Amino acid sequence: MAADVSIDQLADDMYEIVADSAGKKKLKAGDLTKAMTAKYGDAITRKDCKAAIKQLIDSGRCVYGYFGGSSIELPRTEGAANE
Amino acid sequence: MADDLKIPLLEELEKGPWPSFVSDIKSMADKSEVAADLLRQLEKSYEDKRGYWKHGGLVGVLGYGGGVIGRYSALPEEFPGVSHFHTVRVNQPSGWVYTSKALNEIMDIWDEHGSGLTNMHGSTGDMVLLGTNTDELEPTFQALTQKGWDLGGSGSDMRTPSCCIGPARCEWACYDTMDLCYNLTQEYQDELHRPMFNYKFKIKMSGCPNDCVASQARSDMAIIGIWKDEIQIDKDAYAAYMKDGFNIKDLVVDMCPTGCITADENDIEIDDSNCVKCMHCIARLPKALAPGKERGATISLGAKAPIVEGALIAQNIIPFMEMEKPYEELHDLIERIWEFWDDHGKARERIGEFIERVSLATFLENTGLDPLPQMVQEPRDNPYIFYEEYYAEEDEEAASDE
């Protein structure tokens, strides 16, 4: 951890961005990292962002999706899924 | 075979001398409704001239963003056996060396949790387990990991690294491909399982320029064994070839792409300064010639198949790098490349396309690499690299002249 921004805080911030973008734009891991870097600057590192994404995924709050490229999304039942 | 399996169009693919996937799947159709419905749906696709698969973008196992490729049938009522037909990629061992016990383990797991159908191997190198439903993904993953297996890569991540069998069976290997493949797989577990890039990144390792894993054409980063010093010559073995009537002129001297070999029935000489390491002479005279002793690897970037943009062949970036444990120099290079590509690449832009877009000069400058003559892909194509400091030097010289 580079400074006073915790991994939990970063994960919460990222979750908020993913939730706001749901249904509008698919976000890559890099998009979330860039957003956090824009918000916190040198107070965080790429490693912190990786840890925050890991927490989001491992907790089940977010999932990875793949539609051409990989994205980070809210868990949901996709339209293509059969019963 | 299932009694009601009527697939006349597919059965056309069984005719001829080649092996047929139709025959293989048919052999399972009696005991597997998945296999039978797979054939039935494909037959319908052939009749209607359209596909009936739907892409499942969200299926996977907890924590991983790769390793599972989701597919659903668009006609689940008609073909319930393939209503879900997800593929699981399993990280293959380095060099694809298995024991029969290991293969039996995999097949027991797949018979229990999936269709029993496999593809050995996918183009990235993974074992490909074809066809299971969403509820079986986590149990399959658990069963695999309990036996020491792991999923491979898919999506915008580092794809499962693959390598030739290297020094395990080949005397031409200029570095330990299997060790490096294992090292990169372990070092970059996050990058393999948690997609974090703009698009896929494939690393393939060949032990010598014969490039048995076709890394130069099929990977974003090709690590190919090479030597710096002189080709080793065993004069006695050479004499034995000549005694057996080997046609050195037609088969070797005239085939050398740079004409750097002088040879007759008595002696052979190689001008190593003009050798381009094509391996032809070594392959023709394996007992008499061998790669040099100062061995390492050359690294090229940017090959890809024609998805999104056209196909690319890899471009040399590092003419020679020692390839010894703990591979810190290579790790450092890979991470610098990833960081610049990740920061400035577009979505679904492979590293080769990225370099073409930003220019080689910009790429080198931002990854801390010096321009070298070996990086020129084609004569008169990209021979000039300009750096800002060169202009600055010119400006300074002009100012001092004034």
CSV table of C-alpha atoms in Angstrom, one decimal:
chain,number,residue,atom,x,y,z
A,1,MET,CA,0.0,0.0,0.0
A,2,ALA,CA,1.5,3.2,-1.1
A,3,ALA,CA,-0.3,5.7,1.1
A,4,ASP,CA,-3.5,6.2,3.1
A,5,VAL,CA,-5.9,4.8,0.5
A,6,SER,CA,-6.9,1.3,1.6
A,7,ILE,CA,-7.5,-1.6,-0.7
A,8,ASP,CA,-11.0,-1.7,0.6
A,9,GLN,CA,-11.6,1.9,-0.3
A,10,LEU,CA,-10.2,1.3,-3.8
A,11,ALA,CA,-12.5,-1.7,-4.2
A,12,ASP,CA,-15.5,0.3,-3.1
A,13,ASP,CA,-14.7,3.1,-5.5
A,14,MET,CA,-14.2,0.6,-8.3
A,15,TYR,CA,-17.4,-1.2,-7.5
A,16,GLU,CA,-19.3,2.2,-7.7
A,17,ILE,CA,-17.8,2.8,-11.2
A,18,VAL,CA,-18.8,-0.7,-12.4
A,19,ALA,CA,-22.3,-0.3,-11.0
A,20,ASP,CA,-22.7,3.1,-12.6
A,21,SER,CA,-21.5,1.8,-16.0
A,22,ALA,CA,-23.7,-1.4,-15.9
A,23,GLY,CA,-25.7,-1.7,-19.1
A,24,LYS,CA,-23.9,1.3,-20.6
A,25,LYS,CA,-20.2,0.6,-21.0
A,26,LYS,CA,-18.1,-2.5,-20.4
A,27,LEU,CA,-15.0,-1.6,-18.3
A,28,LYS,CA,-11.7,-3.3,-18.5
A,29,ALA,CA,-9.3,-3.8,-15.5
A,30,GLY,CA,-7.2,-1.0,-17.1
A,31,ASP,CA,-10.1,1.4,-17.2
A,32,LEU,CA,-10.6,0.9,-13.4
A,33,THR,CA,-6.9,1.4,-12.7
A,34,LYS,CA,-6.8,4.6,-14.8
A,35,ALA,CA,-9.9,5.9,-13.0
A,36,MET,CA,-8.3,5.3,-9.6
A,37,THR,CA,-5.0,6.8,-10.7
A,38,ALA,CA,-6.9,9.9,-11.9
A,39,LYS,CA,-8.6,10.1,-8.5
A,40,TYR,CA,-5.7,9.3,-6.1
A,41,GLY,CA,-2.6,10.0,-8.2
A,42,ASP,CA,0.6,8.9,-6.6
A,43,ALA,CA,-1.1,7.9,-3.4
A,44,ILE,CA,-1.8,4.5,-5.0
A,45,THR,CA,0.1,2.1,-7.3
A,46,ARG,CA,-0.9,-0.3,-10.0
A,47,LYS,CA,-0.3,-3.1,-7.5
A,48,ASP,CA,-2.9,-1.6,-5.2
A,49,CYS,CA,-5.4,-1.5,-8.1
A,50,LYS,CA,-4.7,-5.2,-8.9
A,51,ALA,CA,-5.3,-6.1,-5.3
A,52,ALA,CA,-8.6,-4.2,-5.2
A,53,ILE,CA,-9.8,-5.9,-8.4
A,54,LYS,CA,-8.8,-9.2,-6.9
A,55,GLN,CA,-10.9,-8.4,-3.9
A,56,LEU,CA,-13.9,-7.4,-6.0
A,57,ILE,CA,-13.7,-10.7,-7.9
A,58,ASP,CA,-12.9,-13.1,-5.1
A,59,SER,CA,-15.7,-11.7,-3.0
A,60,GLY,CA,-18.2,-12.2,-5.8
A,61,ARG,CA,-19.2,-8.6,-5.9
A,62,CYS,CA,-18.0,-8.4,-9.5
A,63,VAL,CA,-17.3,-11.1,-12.2
A,64,TYR,CA,-15.3,-11.2,-15.3
A,65,GLY,CA,-17.1,-11.1,-18.6
A,66,TYR,CA,-15.9,-11.7,-22.1
A,67,PHE,CA,-17.5,-10.2,-25.2
A,68,GLY,CA,-14.7,-9.7,-27.6
A,69,GLY,CA,-12.5,-8.5,-24.8
A,70,SER,CA,-12.6,-9.1,-21.1
A,71,SER,CA,-14.4,-6.8,-18.8
A,72,ILE,CA,-15.4,-6.5,-15.1
A,73,GLU,CA,-19.1,-6.5,-14.5
A,74,LEU,CA,-21.8,-7.0,-11.9
A,75,PRO,CA,-23.0,-10.6,-11.5
A,76,ARG,CA,-26.1,-11.2,-13.4
A,77,THR,CA,-27.9,-13.8,-15.5
A,78,GLU,CA,-26.9,-13.1,-19.1
A,79,GLY,CA,-29.5,-13.1,-21.8
A,80,ALA,CA,-27.9,-16.0,-23.7
A,81,ALA,CA,-28.1,-18.3,-20.8
A,82,ASN,CA,-30.4,-21.3,-21.1
A,83,GLU,CA,-32.3,-22.8,-18.1
B,1,MET,CA,-24.7,-45.3,-32.4
B,2,ALA,CA,-27.9,-43.7,-31.2
B,3,ASP,CA,-30.8,-45.2,-33.2
B,4,ASP,CA,-32.3,-41.9,-34.4
B,5,LEU,CA,-29.0,-40.3,-35.3
B,6,LYS,CA,-29.5,-39.2,-38.9
B,7,ILE,CA,-26.6,-37.0,-40.0
B,8,PRO,CA,-26.1,-37.6,-43.8
B,9,LEU,CA,-24.3,-34.3,-44.4
B,10,LEU,CA,-21.9,-34.9,-41.6
B,11,GLU,CA,-21.2,-38.4,-42.7
B,12,GLU,CA,-19.8,-37.0,-45.9
B,13,LEU,CA,-16.9,-35.8,-43.7
B,14,GLU,CA,-16.1,-39.4,-42.9
B,15,LYS,CA,-15.3,-40.2,-46.5
B,16,GLY,CA,-11.7,-40.1,-47.6
B,17,PRO,CA,-8.4,-41.1,-46.1
B,18,TRP,CA,-8.2,-38.6,-43.3
B,19,PRO,CA,-9.4,-39.0,-39.7
B,20,SER,CA,-12.8,-37.6,-39.0
B,21,PHE,CA,-14.1,-35.8,-35.9
B,22,VAL,CA,-17.5,-37.0,-37.0
B,23,SER,CA,-16.5,-40.7,-36.6
B,24,ASP,CA,-14.9,-39.9,-33.2
B,25,ILE,CA,-18.0,-38.2,-31.8
B,26,LYS,CA,-20.3,-40.8,-33.3
B,27,SER,CA,-18.4,-43.5,-31.4
B,28,MET,CA,-19.6,-41.8,-28.2
B,29,ALA,CA,-23.2,-41.0,-29.3
B,30,ASP,CA,-24.6,-44.3,-28.0
B,31,LYS,CA,-23.6,-43.6,-24.4
B,32,SER,CA,-23.7,-39.8,-24.4
B,33,GLU,CA,-26.7,-37.7,-25.3
B,34,VAL,CA,-24.4,-34.7,-25.4
B,35,ALA,CA,-22.4,-36.3,-28.2
B,36,ALA,CA,-25.6,-37.3,-30.1
B,37,ASP,CA,-27.1,-33.8,-29.8
B,38,LEU,CA,-23.8,-32.2,-30.7
B,39,LEU,CA,-23.9,-34.1,-34.0
B,40,ARG,CA,-27.6,-33.4,-34.5
B,41,GLN,CA,-27.2,-29.6,-34.0
B,42,LEU,CA,-24.2,-29.5,-36.3
B,43,GLU,CA,-26.2,-31.4,-39.0
B,44,LYS,CA,-28.9,-28.9,-38.7
B,45,SER,CA,-26.4,-26.1,-39.1
B,46,TYR,CA,-25.1,-27.7,-42.2
B,47,GLU,CA,-28.7,-28.0,-43.5
B,48,ASP,CA,-29.6,-24.5,-42.7
B,49,LYS,CA,-26.2,-23.0,-43.4
B,50,ARG,CA,-26.1,-21.1,-40.1
B,51,GLY,CA,-24.6,-21.7,-36.6
B,52,TYR,CA,-26.8,-22.4,-33.6
B,53,TRP,CA,-24.4,-21.5,-30.8
B,54,LYS,CA,-24.9,-18.6,-28.4
B,55,HIS,CA,-21.9,-17.0,-26.8
B,56,GLY,CA,-21.8,-17.2,-23.0
B,57,GLY,CA,-19.7,-14.3,-21.8
B,58,LEU,CA,-20.2,-14.6,-18.0
B,59,VAL,CA,-19.7,-18.3,-17.2
B,60,GLY,CA,-16.5,-19.2,-15.3
B,61,VAL,CA,-15.2,-20.3,-12.0
B,62,LEU,CA,-14.9,-18.1,-8.9
B,63,GLY,CA,-11.9,-15.8,-9.0
B,64,TYR,CA,-10.9,-16.7,-12.5
B,65,GLY,CA,-11.6,-14.6,-15.6
B,66,GLY,CA,-10.2,-17.2,-18.0
B,67,GLY,CA,-10.2,-20.9,-18.7
B,68,VAL,CA,-13.9,-21.3,-19.5
B,69,ILE,CA,-15.5,-20.5,-22.9
B,70,GLY,CA,-19.2,-20.3,-22.5
B,71,ARG,CA,-21.5,-21.7,-25.2
B,72,TYR,CA,-25.3,-22.3,-25.2
B,73,SER,CA,-27.4,-23.9,-27.8
B,74,ALA,CA,-29.8,-21.5,-29.6
B,75,LEU,CA,-32.2,-24.5,-29.9
B,76,PRO,CA,-32.2,-26.0,-26.3
B,77,GLU,CA,-35.6,-27.6,-26.6
B,78,GLU,CA,-34.6,-29.4,-29.8
B,79,PHE,CA,-31.1,-30.3,-28.6
B,80,PRO,CA,-31.3,-30.5,-24.8
B,81,GLY,CA,-28.0,-32.4,-24.6
B,82,VAL,CA,-26.1,-29.3,-25.7
B,83,SER,CA,-28.3,-26.7,-24.0
B,84,HIS,CA,-25.1,-25.8,-22.2
B,85,PHE,CA,-21.9,-26.7,-23.9
B,86,HIS,CA,-19.1,-24.8,-22.1
B,87,THR,CA,-15.4,-25.5,-22.9
B,88,VAL,CA,-12.8,-25.8,-20.2
B,89,ARG,CA,-9.2,-25.1,-21.0
B,90,VAL,CA,-6.7,-27.0,-18.8
B,91,ASN,CA,-3.1,-25.7,-18.6
B,92,GLN,CA,-1.0,-28.3,-20.3
B,93,PRO,CA,2.3,-29.5,-18.9
B,94,SER,CA,5.4,-27.9,-20.5
B,95,GLY,CA,6.2,-29.7,-23.7
B,96,TRP,CA,2.9,-31.7,-23.6
B,97,VAL,CA,4.6,-34.6,-21.8
B,98,TYR,CA,2.0,-36.7,-19.9
B,99,THR,CA,2.0,-40.0,-18.0
B,100,SER,CA,-0.9,-42.3,-19.0
B,101,LYS,CA,-2.0,-42.0,-15.3
B,102,ALA,CA,-2.3,-38.2,-15.7
B,103,LEU,CA,-4.4,-38.6,-18.9
B,104,ASN,CA,-6.6,-41.2,-17.2
B,105,GLU,CA,-7.2,-38.8,-14.3
B,106,ILE,CA,-8.3,-36.0,-16.7
B,107,MET,CA,-10.6,-38.3,-18.6
B,108,ASP,CA,-12.2,-39.7,-15.4
B,109,ILE,CA,-12.9,-36.2,-14.3
B,110,TRP,CA,-14.3,-35.2,-17.7
B,111,ASP,CA,-16.4,-38.4,-17.9
B,112,GLU,CA,-17.9,-37.5,-14.5
B,113,HIS,CA,-18.4,-33.8,-15.0
B,114,GLY,CA,-18.5,-33.2,-18.7
B,115,SER,CA,-19.2,-34.7,-22.1
B,116,GLY,CA,-16.1,-36.8,-22.3
B,117,LEU,CA,-15.2,-35.1,-25.5
B,118,THR,CA,-11.7,-33.5,-25.7
B,119,ASN,CA,-9.5,-31.7,-28.2
B,120,MET,CA,-5.8,-32.3,-27.7
B,121,HIS,CA,-4.7,-29.6,-28.0
B,122,GLY,CA,-6.1,-26.1,-28.7
B,123,SER,CA,-4.0,-23.8,-30.8
B,124,THR,CA,-2.7,-22.0,-27.7
B,125,GLY,CA,-1.6,-25.3,-26.3
B,126,ASP,CA,-4.2,-26.1,-23.6
B,127,MET,CA,-6.0,-29.4,-23.2
B,128,VAL,CA,-9.5,-28.5,-24.3
B,129,LEU,CA,-12.4,-30.3,-22.5
B,130,LEU,CA,-15.5,-29.8,-24.7
B,131,GLY,CA,-19.0,-29.5,-23.4
B,132,THR,CA,-20.3,-29.2,-19.9
B,133,ASN,CA,-23.1,-27.3,-18.2
B,134,THR,CA,-22.8,-24.3,-15.9
B,135,ASP,CA,-23.5,-26.3,-12.7
B,136,GLU,CA,-20.6,-28.6,-13.4
B,137,LEU,CA,-18.0,-25.9,-13.9
B,138,GLU,CA,-17.0,-25.5,-10.2
B,139,PRO,CA,-17.0,-29.2,-9.5
B,140,THR,CA,-14.8,-29.8,-12.6
B,141,PHE,CA,-12.4,-27.1,-11.4
B,142,GLN,CA,-12.3,-28.5,-7.9
B,143,ALA,CA,-11.6,-32.0,-9.2
B,144,LEU,CA,-8.9,-30.8,-11.5
B,145,THR,CA,-7.1,-28.7,-8.8
B,146,GLN,CA,-7.3,-31.6,-6.4
B,147,LYS,CA,-5.2,-33.6,-8.8
B,148,GLY,CA,-2.7,-30.8,-9.3
B,149,TRP,CA,-4.1,-29.3,-12.6
B,150,ASP,CA,-5.1,-25.7,-13.2
B,151,LEU,CA,-7.2,-23.9,-15.8
B,152,GLY,CA,-5.4,-22.2,-18.7
B,153,GLY,CA,-5.9,-18.7,-20.0
B,154,SER,CA,-8.7,-17.2,-22.2
B,155,GLY,CA,-9.9,-13.7,-22.8
B,156,SER,CA,-7.7,-10.6,-22.4
B,157,ASP,CA,-5.1,-12.2,-20.3
B,158,MET,CA,-1.7,-13.8,-20.7
B,159,ARG,CA,-2.6,-17.1,-22.5
B,160,THR,CA,-1.2,-20.3,-21.3
B,161,PRO,CA,2.5,-20.3,-22.1
B,162,SER,CA,3.7,-23.1,-24.3
B,163,CYS,CA,7.0,-24.5,-25.4
B,164,CYS,CA,8.7,-27.2,-27.4
B,165,ILE,CA,10.1,-30.2,-25.5
B,166,GLY,CA,13.5,-28.5,-25.5
B,167,PRO,CA,16.6,-30.2,-24.0
B,168,ALA,CA,14.4,-33.0,-22.6
B,169,ARG,CA,14.8,-34.7,-26.0
B,170,CYS,CA,16.5,-32.3,-28.4
B,171,GLU,CA,20.2,-31.6,-28.5
B,172,TRP,CA,19.7,-28.4,-30.5
B,173,ALA,CA,17.8,-26.6,-27.6
B,174,CYS,CA,19.7,-23.5,-26.8
B,175,TYR,CA,18.0,-23.0,-23.5
B,176,ASP,CA,15.7,-24.9,-21.1
B,177,THR,CA,12.3,-24.2,-22.7
B,178,MET,CA,10.4,-26.4,-20.3
B,179,ASP,CA,11.9,-24.7,-17.3
B,180,LEU,CA,11.2,-21.2,-18.7
B,181,CYS,CA,7.6,-22.2,-19.6
B,182,TYR,CA,7.0,-23.4,-16.1
B,183,ASN,CA,8.7,-20.3,-14.6
B,184,LEU,CA,6.5,-17.9,-16.6
B,185,THR,CA,3.4,-19.8,-15.9
B,186,GLN,CA,4.1,-19.6,-12.1
B,187,GLU,CA,5.5,-16.0,-12.1
B,188,TYR,CA,2.4,-14.6,-13.9
B,189,GLN,CA,-0.5,-16.5,-12.3
B,190,ASP,CA,-2.5,-13.3,-11.9
B,191,GLU,CA,-1.9,-12.3,-15.5
B,192,LEU,CA,-2.9,-15.8,-16.6
B,193,HIS,CA,-6.1,-16.1,-14.6
B,194,ARG,CA,-7.3,-12.5,-14.2
B,195,PRO,CA,-7.7,-10.7,-17.5
B,196,MET,CA,-6.1,-7.3,-17.1
B,197,PHE,CA,-4.9,-6.4,-20.6
B,198,ASN,CA,-6.3,-4.8,-23.7
B,199,TYR,CA,-6.4,-8.2,-25.4
B,200,LYS,CA,-4.8,-11.6,-25.4
B,201,PHE,CA,-1.0,-12.0,-25.0
B,202,LYS,CA,0.6,-15.3,-26.1
B,203,ILE,CA,4.1,-16.4,-25.2
B,204,LYS,CA,5.6,-19.3,-26.9
B,205,MET,CA,9.1,-20.8,-26.5
B,206,SER,CA,11.2,-22.7,-29.0
B,207,GLY,CA,14.6,-24.1,-28.1
B,208,CYS,CA,16.2,-23.4,-31.5
B,209,PRO,CA,15.4,-21.5,-34.8
B,210,ASN,CA,13.6,-24.6,-36.1
B,211,ASP,CA,10.8,-23.1,-34.0
B,212,CYS,CA,8.8,-26.3,-33.4
B,213,VAL,CA,6.0,-24.4,-31.7
B,214,ALA,CA,5.8,-21.9,-34.5
B,215,SER,CA,6.2,-19.1,-32.1
B,216,GLN,CA,7.4,-16.6,-34.7
B,217,ALA,CA,4.0,-16.9,-36.5
B,218,ARG,CA,1.7,-17.7,-33.6
B,219,SER,CA,2.6,-15.7,-30.5
B,220,ASP,CA,2.8,-12.1,-29.3
B,221,MET,CA,6.1,-12.9,-27.8
B,222,ALA,CA,8.3,-15.5,-29.4
B,223,ILE,CA,11.3,-16.7,-27.4
B,224,ILE,CA,13.5,-18.7,-29.7
B,225,GLY,CA,16.8,-20.3,-28.7
B,226,ILE,CA,19.9,-19.0,-30.5
B,227,TRP,CA,23.7,-19.0,-30.2
B,228,LYS,CA,26.2,-16.2,-30.5
B,229,ASP,CA,29.4,-17.9,-31.4
B,230,GLU,CA,30.4,-20.3,-34.1
B,231,ILE,CA,28.5,-23.4,-35.3
B,232,GLN,CA,30.3,-26.4,-33.8
B,233,ILE,CA,31.9,-28.7,-36.5
B,234,ASP,CA,32.9,-32.3,-35.9
B,235,LYS,CA,35.4,-32.9,-38.7
B,236,ASP,CA,35.4,-36.7,-38.3
B,237,ALA,CA,31.6,-36.9,-38.5
B,238,TYR,CA,31.8,-34.6,-41.6
B,239,ALA,CA,34.3,-37.0,-43.2
B,240,ALA,CA,31.9,-39.9,-42.5
B,241,TYR,CA,29.1,-38.1,-44.3
B,242,MET,CA,31.4,-37.5,-47.3
B,243,LYS,CA,32.5,-41.1,-47.3
B,244,ASP,CA,28.8,-42.1,-47.5
B,245,GLY,CA,28.4,-40.0,-50.7
B,246,PHE,CA,26.5,-37.0,-49.1
B,247,ASN,CA,25.9,-34.3,-51.8
B,248,ILE,CA,27.2,-31.4,-49.8
B,249,LYS,CA,26.9,-28.9,-52.7
B,250,ASP,CA,23.3,-29.5,-53.6
B,251,LEU,CA,21.9,-30.2,-50.2
B,252,VAL,CA,23.8,-27.7,-48.1
B,253,VAL,CA,26.1,-25.2,-49.8
B,254,ASP,CA,23.7,-24.1,-52.5
B,255,MET,CA,20.8,-24.0,-49.9
B,256,CYS,CA,22.5,-21.7,-47.5
B,257,PRO,CA,20.5,-18.4,-47.6
B,258,THR,CA,23.5,-16.2,-47.1
B,259,GLY,CA,26.0,-18.3,-49.0
B,260,CYS,CA,28.3,-18.4,-45.9
B,261,ILE,CA,29.4,-22.1,-46.3
B,262,THR,CA,32.4,-23.2,-48.3
B,263,ALA,CA,32.6,-27.0,-48.5
B,264,ASP,CA,33.8,-29.9,-50.5
B,265,GLU,CA,34.4,-33.6,-49.9
B,266,ASN,CA,37.4,-32.8,-47.7
B,267,ASP,CA,36.4,-29.9,-45.5
B,268,ILE,CA,33.7,-27.5,-44.5
B,269,GLU,CA,34.1,-23.9,-43.4
B,270,ILE,CA,31.4,-21.6,-42.2
B,271,ASP,CA,31.6,-17.8,-42.1
B,272,ASP,CA,29.6,-17.4,-38.9
B,273,SER,CA,29.6,-13.6,-39.2
B,274,ASN,CA,27.2,-14.0,-42.1
B,275,CYS,CA,25.2,-16.9,-40.7
B,276,VAL,CA,21.5,-16.1,-40.1
B,277,LYS,CA,21.0,-19.2,-37.9
B,278,CYS,CA,18.4,-20.8,-40.3
B,279,MET,CA,19.4,-24.3,-39.0
B,280,HIS,CA,19.4,-25.8,-42.5
B,281,CYS,CA,23.0,-27.0,-42.5
B,282,ILE,CA,22.7,-28.3,-38.9
B,283,ALA,CA,19.5,-30.2,-39.8
B,284,ARG,CA,21.1,-31.7,-42.9
B,285,LEU,CA,24.3,-32.7,-41.1
B,286,PRO,CA,23.1,-33.4,-37.5
B,287,LYS,CA,26.1,-35.5,-36.6
B,288,ALA,CA,28.7,-33.1,-38.0
B,289,LEU,CA,27.2,-29.7,-37.1
B,290,ALA,CA,25.7,-28.3,-33.9
B,291,PRO,CA,24.7,-24.9,-32.6
B,292,GLY,CA,27.4,-22.9,-30.9
B,293,LYS,CA,28.3,-23.0,-27.2
B,294,GLU,CA,27.3,-19.5,-26.2
B,295,ARG,CA,23.6,-20.0,-26.1
B,296,GLY,CA,20.6,-18.0,-25.2
B,297,ALA,CA,17.4,-16.7,-26.9
B,298,THR,CA,16.2,-14.1,-29.4
B,299,ILE,CA,12.9,-12.4,-28.7
B,300,SER,CA,10.4,-11.3,-31.3
B,301,LEU,CA,7.1,-9.5,-30.8
B,302,GLY,CA,3.8,-9.2,-32.6
B,303,ALA,CA,2.7,-12.3,-34.4
B,304,LYS,CA,-1.0,-12.9,-34.6
B,305,ALA,CA,-3.8,-14.6,-36.7
B,306,PRO,CA,-6.1,-12.4,-38.8
B,307,ILE,CA,-8.6,-11.5,-36.2
B,308,VAL,CA,-9.7,-7.8,-36.0
B,309,GLU,CA,-6.7,-6.7,-38.2
B,310,GLY,CA,-4.7,-8.8,-40.6
B,311,ALA,CA,-2.2,-11.5,-39.7
B,312,LEU,CA,1.3,-10.4,-38.6
B,313,ILE,CA,4.6,-12.2,-38.4
B,314,ALA,CA,6.8,-11.4,-35.4
B,315,GLN,CA,9.4,-8.7,-35.4
B,316,ASN,CA,12.7,-9.1,-33.7
B,317,ILE,CA,13.2,-6.9,-30.6
B,318,ILE,CA,16.0,-8.6,-28.7
B,319,PRO,CA,18.7,-10.2,-30.8
B,320,PHE,CA,20.2,-12.1,-27.9
B,321,MET,CA,19.4,-12.5,-24.2
B,322,GLU,CA,20.9,-15.1,-21.9
B,323,MET,CA,18.2,-17.3,-20.7
B,324,GLU,CA,19.2,-18.6,-17.3
B,325,LYS,CA,17.4,-18.8,-13.9
B,326,PRO,CA,15.9,-16.7,-12.3
B,327,TYR,CA,15.1,-15.0,-15.7
B,328,GLU,CA,15.0,-11.6,-14.1
B,329,GLU,CA,16.0,-9.8,-17.3
B,330,LEU,CA,13.2,-11.4,-19.2
B,331,HIS,CA,10.6,-10.7,-16.5
B,332,ASP,CA,11.7,-7.1,-16.5
B,333,LEU,CA,11.3,-6.8,-20.2
B,334,ILE,CA,7.9,-8.5,-20.2
B,335,GLU,CA,6.6,-6.2,-17.5
B,336,ARG,CA,7.9,-3.1,-19.3
B,337,ILE,CA,6.2,-4.2,-22.5
B,338,TRP,CA,2.9,-5.0,-20.7
B,339,GLU,CA,2.9,-1.7,-18.8
B,340,PHE,CA,3.3,0.5,-22.0
B,341,TRP,CA,0.8,-1.6,-24.0
B,342,ASP,CA,-1.7,-1.6,-21.1
B,343,ASP,CA,-1.5,2.2,-20.7
B,344,HIS,CA,-1.7,3.1,-24.3
B,345,GLY,CA,-3.2,0.2,-26.2
B,346,LYS,CA,-6.8,0.2,-27.5
B,347,ALA,CA,-9.4,-2.4,-26.7
B,348,ARG,CA,-8.7,-5.7,-28.7
B,349,GLU,CA,-5.4,-4.4,-29.9
B,350,ARG,CA,-2.6,-7.0,-29.9
B,351,ILE,CA,0.9,-6.0,-29.2
B,352,GLY,CA,1.9,-6.2,-32.9
B,353,GLU,CA,-0.9,-3.9,-34.0
B,354,PHE,CA,0.0,-1.6,-31.2
B,355,ILE,CA,3.6,-1.3,-32.3
B,356,GLU,CA,2.5,-0.7,-35.8
B,357,ARG,CA,0.1,2.1,-34.7
B,358,VAL,CA,2.4,3.9,-32.2
B,359,SER,CA,5.6,3.2,-34.4
B,360,LEU,CA,8.6,1.1,-33.5
B,361,ALA,CA,10.5,4.1,-32.4
B,362,THR,CA,7.9,5.2,-29.9
B,363,PHE,CA,7.6,1.6,-28.6
B,364,LEU,CA,11.4,1.3,-28.1
B,365,GLU,CA,11.7,4.7,-26.4
B,366,ASN,CA,8.9,3.9,-23.9
B,367,THR,CA,10.1,0.4,-23.1
B,368,GLY,CA,13.7,1.4,-22.6
B,369,LEU,CA,15.1,-0.6,-25.6
B,370,ASP,CA,17.8,0.7,-27.9
B,371,PRO,CA,17.2,0.5,-31.7
B,372,LEU,CA,19.3,-2.2,-33.4
B,373,PRO,CA,19.8,-3.2,-37.0
B,374,GLN,CA,18.3,-6.6,-36.3
B,375,MET,CA,14.9,-4.9,-35.7
B,376,VAL,CA,14.7,-3.9,-39.4
B,377,GLN,CA,12.0,-6.3,-40.7
B,378,GLU,CA,12.5,-5.7,-44.4
B,379,PRO,CA,15.2,-3.8,-46.3
B,380,ARG,CA,14.1,-0.2,-47.2
B,381,ASP,CA,10.9,-0.6,-45.2
B,382,ASN,CA,11.7,0.8,-41.8
B,383,PRO,CA,15.5,1.6,-41.9
B,384,TYR,CA,15.4,5.0,-40.2
B,385,ILE,CA,14.5,5.6,-36.6
B,386,PHE,CA,14.5,9.2,-35.4
B,387,TYR,CA,14.7,10.1,-31.8
B,388,GLU,CA,14.0,13.6,-30.3
B,389,GLU,CA,17.5,13.7,-28.9
B,390,TYR,CA,18.9,13.1,-32.4
B,391,TYR,CA,17.1,16.2,-33.5
B,392,ALA,CA,18.3,18.0,-30.4
B,393,GLU,CA,21.9,17.0,-31.3
B,394,GLU,CA,21.4,18.3,-34.8
B,395,ASP,CA,20.0,21.5,-33.5
B,396,GLU,CA,23.0,21.8,-31.1
B,397,GLU,CA,25.5,21.1,-34.0
B,398,ALA,CA,23.7,23.7,-36.2
B,399,ALA,CA,23.8,26.2,-33.4
B,400,SER,CA,27.5,25.6,-32.8
B,401,ASP,CA,28.2,25.9,-36.5
B,402,GLU,CA,26.6,29.3,-36.4
